[in-house]
JSON list of C-alpha atoms in Angstrom, two decimals:
[
{"chain": "A", "resi": 1, "resn": "UNK", "atom": "CA", "xyz": [-113.10, -64.62, 70.20]},
{"chain": "A", "resi": 2, "resn": "UNK", "atom": "CA", "xyz": [-114.04, -68.04, 71.15]},
{"chain": "A", "resi": 3, "resn": "UNK", "atom": "CA", "xyz": [-111.15, -70.53, 70.98]},
{"chain": "A", "resi": 4, "resn": "UNK", "atom": "CA", "xyz": [-109.72, -73.60, 72.73]},
{"chain": "A", "resi": 5, "resn": "UNK", "atom": "CA", "xyz": [-106.13, -74.42, 73.51]},
{"chain": "A", "resi": 6, "resn": "UNK", "atom": "CA", "xyz": [-104.54, -77.54, 72.11]},
{"chain": "A", "resi": 7, "resn": "UNK", "atom": "CA", "xyz": [-102.50, -79.69, 74.51]},
{"chain": "A", "resi": 8, "resn": "UNK", "atom": "CA", "xyz": [-99.32, -78.58, 72.59]},
{"chain": "A", "resi": 9, "resn": "UNK", "atom": "CA", "xyz": [-100.27, -74.83, 72.99]},
{"chain": "A", "resi": 10, "resn": "UNK", "atom": "CA", "xyz": [-100.90, -75.26, 76.73]},
{"chain": "A", "resi": 11, "resn": "UNK", "atom": "CA", "xyz": [-97.49, -76.78, 77.27]},
{"chain": "A", "resi": 12, "resn": "UNK", "atom": "CA", "xyz": [-95.81, -74.21, 75.09]},
{"chain": "A", "resi": 13, "resn": "UNK", "atom": "CA", "xyz": [-97.40, -71.31, 76.80]},
{"chain": "A", "resi": 14, "resn": "UNK", "atom": "CA", "xyz": [-96.25, -72.52, 80.13]},
{"chain": "A", "resi": 15, "resn": "UNK", "atom": "CA", "xyz": [-92.64, -73.48, 78.95]},
{"chain": "A", "resi": 16, "resn": "UNK", "atom": "CA", "xyz": [-92.30, -70.11, 77.20]},
{"chain": "A", "resi": 17, "resn": "UNK", "atom": "CA", "xyz": [-93.89, -68.16, 80.15]},
{"chain": "A", "resi": 18, "resn": "UNK", "atom": "CA", "xyz": [-96.53, -66.50, 78.06]},
{"chain": "A", "resi": 19, "resn": "UNK", "atom": "CA", "xyz": [-99.59, -65.56, 80.05]},
{"chain": "A", "resi": 20, "resn": "UNK", "atom": "CA", "xyz": [-103.11, -66.14, 79.10]},
{"chain": "A", "resi": 21, "resn": "UNK", "atom": "CA", "xyz": [-103.71, -62.50, 79.47]},
{"chain": "A", "resi": 22, "resn": "UNK", "atom": "CA", "xyz": [-101.26, -61.80, 76.69]},
{"chain": "A", "resi": 23, "resn": "UNK", "atom": "CA", "xyz": [-102.79, -64.57, 74.57]},
{"chain": "A", "resi": 24, "resn": "UNK", "atom": "CA", "xyz": [-106.31, -63.14, 74.96]},
{"chain": "A", "resi": 25, "resn": "UNK", "atom": "CA", "xyz": [-105.04, -59.70, 74.21]},
{"chain": "A", "resi": 26, "resn": "UNK", "atom": "CA", "xyz": [-103.90, -60.80, 70.84]},
{"chain": "A", "resi": 27, "resn": "UNK", "atom": "CA", "xyz": [-106.88, -62.96, 70.08]},
{"chain": "A", "resi": 28, "resn": "UNK", "atom": "CA", "xyz": [-109.32, -60.08, 71.05]},
{"chain": "A", "resi": 29, "resn": "UNK", "atom": "CA", "xyz": [-107.41, -57.39, 69.15]},
{"chain": "A", "resi": 30, "resn": "UNK", "atom": "CA", "xyz": [-104.63, -58.56, 66.88]},
{"chain": "A", "resi": 31, "resn": "UNK", "atom": "CA", "xyz": [-102.52, -55.89, 65.11]},
{"chain": "A", "resi": 32, "resn": "UNK", "atom": "CA", "xyz": [-102.17, -58.30, 62.12]},
{"chain": "A", "resi": 33, "resn": "UNK", "atom": "CA", "xyz": [-103.64, -61.41, 60.71]},
{"chain": "A", "resi": 34, "resn": "UNK", "atom": "CA", "xyz": [-101.62, -63.45, 58.29]},
{"chain": "A", "resi": 35, "resn": "UNK", "atom": "CA", "xyz": [-103.44, -66.27, 56.37]},
{"chain": "A", "resi": 36, "resn": "UNK", "atom": "CA", "xyz": [-101.00, -69.16, 55.90]},
{"chain": "A", "resi": 37, "resn": "UNK", "atom": "CA", "xyz": [-103.55, -71.51, 54.32]},
{"chain": "A", "resi": 38, "resn": "UNK", "atom": "CA", "xyz": [-107.22, -72.30, 54.36]},
{"chain": "A", "resi": 39, "resn": "UNK", "atom": "CA", "xyz": [-106.74, -73.72, 57.72]},
{"chain": "A", "resi": 40, "resn": "UNK", "atom": "CA", "xyz": [-103.93, -71.76, 59.49]},
{"chain": "A", "resi": 41, "resn": "UNK", "atom": "CA", "xyz": [-103.74, -68.18, 60.40]},
{"chain": "A", "resi": 42, "resn": "UNK", "atom": "CA", "xyz": [-101.08, -66.26, 62.45]},
{"chain": "A", "resi": 43, "resn": "UNK", "atom": "CA", "xyz": [-102.45, -63.44, 64.54]},
{"chain": "A", "resi": 44, "resn": "UNK", "atom": "CA", "xyz": [-99.89, -61.26, 66.13]},
{"chain": "A", "resi": 45, "resn": "UNK", "atom": "CA", "xyz": [-99.32, -58.05, 68.16]},
{"chain": "A", "resi": 46, "resn": "UNK", "atom": "CA", "xyz": [-96.68, -56.09, 69.72]},
{"chain": "A", "resi": 47, "resn": "UNK", "atom": "CA", "xyz": [-96.95, -56.10, 73.61]},
{"chain": "A", "resi": 48, "resn": "UNK", "atom": "CA", "xyz": [-94.97, -54.41, 76.26]},
{"chain": "A", "resi": 49, "resn": "UNK", "atom": "CA", "xyz": [-93.75, -56.49, 79.31]},
{"chain": "A", "resi": 50, "resn": "UNK", "atom": "CA", "xyz": [-93.61, -55.04, 82.83]},
{"chain": "A", "resi": 51, "resn": "UNK", "atom": "CA", "xyz": [-90.01, -54.09, 82.41]},
{"chain": "A", "resi": 52, "resn": "UNK", "atom": "CA", "xyz": [-90.80, -52.01, 79.32]},
{"chain": "A", "resi": 53, "resn": "UNK", "atom": "CA", "xyz": [-89.48, -54.49, 76.68]},
{"chain": "A", "resi": 54, "resn": "UNK", "atom": "CA", "xyz": [-91.44, -54.74, 73.45]},
{"chain": "A", "resi": 55, "resn": "UNK", "atom": "CA", "xyz": [-92.27, -58.21, 72.18]},
{"chain": "A", "resi": 56, "resn": "UNK", "atom": "CA", "xyz": [-94.06, -59.53, 69.21]},
{"chain": "A", "resi": 57, "resn": "UNK", "atom": "CA", "xyz": [-96.51, -62.32, 70.27]},
{"chain": "A", "resi": 58, "resn": "UNK", "atom": "CA", "xyz": [-97.38, -64.64, 67.42]},
{"chain": "A", "resi": 59, "resn": "UNK", "atom": "CA", "xyz": [-100.37, -67.01, 67.92]},
{"chain": "A", "resi": 60, "resn": "UNK", "atom": "CA", "xyz": [-100.89, -69.79, 65.35]},
{"chain": "A", "resi": 61, "resn": "UNK", "atom": "CA", "xyz": [-104.60, -70.75, 65.03]},
{"chain": "A", "resi": 62, "resn": "UNK", "atom": "CA", "xyz": [-106.50, -73.65, 63.17]},
{"chain": "A", "resi": 63, "resn": "UNK", "atom": "CA", "xyz": [-109.28, -71.51, 61.80]},
{"chain": "A", "resi": 64, "resn": "UNK", "atom": "CA", "xyz": [-110.93, -74.27, 60.02]},
{"chain": "A", "resi": 65, "resn": "UNK", "atom": "CA", "xyz": [-112.58, -75.52, 63.33]},
{"chain": "A", "resi": 66, "resn": "UNK", "atom": "CA", "xyz": [-115.26, -74.19, 65.58]},
{"chain": "A", "resi": 67, "resn": "UNK", "atom": "CA", "xyz": [-114.15, -72.86, 67.91]},
{"chain": "A", "resi": 68, "resn": "UNK", "atom": "CA", "xyz": [-110.76, -71.99, 66.44]},
{"chain": "A", "resi": 69, "resn": "UNK", "atom": "CA", "xyz": [-107.87, -73.96, 68.14]},
{"chain": "A", "resi": 70, "resn": "UNK", "atom": "CA", "xyz": [-104.68, -72.23, 69.33]},
{"chain": "A", "resi": 71, "resn": "UNK", "atom": "CA", "xyz": [-101.90, -74.50, 67.91]},
{"chain": "A", "resi": 72, "resn": "UNK", "atom": "CA", "xyz": [-98.99, -72.67, 69.47]},
{"chain": "A", "resi": 73, "resn": "UNK", "atom": "CA", "xyz": [-97.67, -69.32, 70.39]},
{"chain": "A", "resi": 74, "resn": "UNK", "atom": "CA", "xyz": [-94.29, -67.69, 70.91]},
{"chain": "A", "resi": 75, "resn": "UNK", "atom": "CA", "xyz": [-92.94, -64.19, 71.57]},
{"chain": "A", "resi": 76, "resn": "UNK", "atom": "CA", "xyz": [-89.82, -62.63, 70.26]},
{"chain": "A", "resi": 77, "resn": "UNK", "atom": "CA", "xyz": [-88.10, -59.35, 71.02]},
{"chain": "A", "resi": 78, "resn": "UNK", "atom": "CA", "xyz": [-86.21, -59.67, 67.65]},
{"chain": "A", "resi": 79, "resn": "UNK", "atom": "CA", "xyz": [-89.10, -58.15, 65.77]},
{"chain": "A", "resi": 80, "resn": "UNK", "atom": "CA", "xyz": [-86.80, -57.18, 62.87]},
{"chain": "A", "resi": 81, "resn": "UNK", "atom": "CA", "xyz": [-85.90, -60.81, 62.42]},
{"chain": "A", "resi": 82, "resn": "UNK", "atom": "CA", "xyz": [-89.66, -61.48, 61.34]},
{"chain": "A", "resi": 83, "resn": "UNK", "atom": "CA", "xyz": [-88.95, -59.37, 58.34]},
{"chain": "A", "resi": 84, "resn": "UNK", "atom": "CA", "xyz": [-91.29, -56.38, 57.55]},
{"chain": "A", "resi": 85, "resn": "UNK", "atom": "CA", "xyz": [-93.88, -57.94, 60.05]},
{"chain": "A", "resi": 86, "resn": "UNK", "atom": "CA", "xyz": [-96.45, -55.32, 59.51]},
{"chain": "A", "resi": 87, "resn": "UNK", "atom": "CA", "xyz": [-96.91, -56.00, 55.71]},
{"chain": "A", "resi": 88, "resn": "UNK", "atom": "CA", "xyz": [-99.73, -58.53, 55.46]},
{"chain": "A", "resi": 89, "resn": "UNK", "atom": "CA", "xyz": [-98.80, -61.51, 53.51]},
{"chain": "A", "resi": 90, "resn": "UNK", "atom": "CA", "xyz": [-101.55, -63.51, 51.82]},
{"chain": "A", "resi": 91, "resn": "UNK", "atom": "CA", "xyz": [-100.99, -66.90, 50.17]},
{"chain": "A", "resi": 92, "resn": "UNK", "atom": "CA", "xyz": [-103.90, -67.69, 48.15]},
{"chain": "A", "resi": 93, "resn": "UNK", "atom": "CA", "xyz": [-104.69, -71.16, 47.03]},
{"chain": "A", "resi": 94, "resn": "UNK", "atom": "CA", "xyz": [-102.91, -72.87, 50.02]},
{"chain": "A", "resi": 95, "resn": "UNK", "atom": "CA", "xyz": [-104.64, -75.89, 51.41]},
{"chain": "A", "resi": 96, "resn": "UNK", "atom": "CA", "xyz": [-104.61, -77.41, 54.75]}
]
């Protein structure tokens, strides 16, 4: 997928120690895409760290632009706090 990183996303990836390899992995093959509005989608996947810990990496994208813009990303090991993350949530009629 073609994308660009916002200034905010670059800073957050560095601050949160999320590698570009992980980011690209989600963007190339997301386990789930959640459409928040006509403009924003959240793409997410479970990834395993070098120490064997499983994280959910969530990438927020402005999909109304060409190429899409990564707004921010974060990882969490508390996947259960996301709710039933694998159930796709679609909010129709939402605007940017």
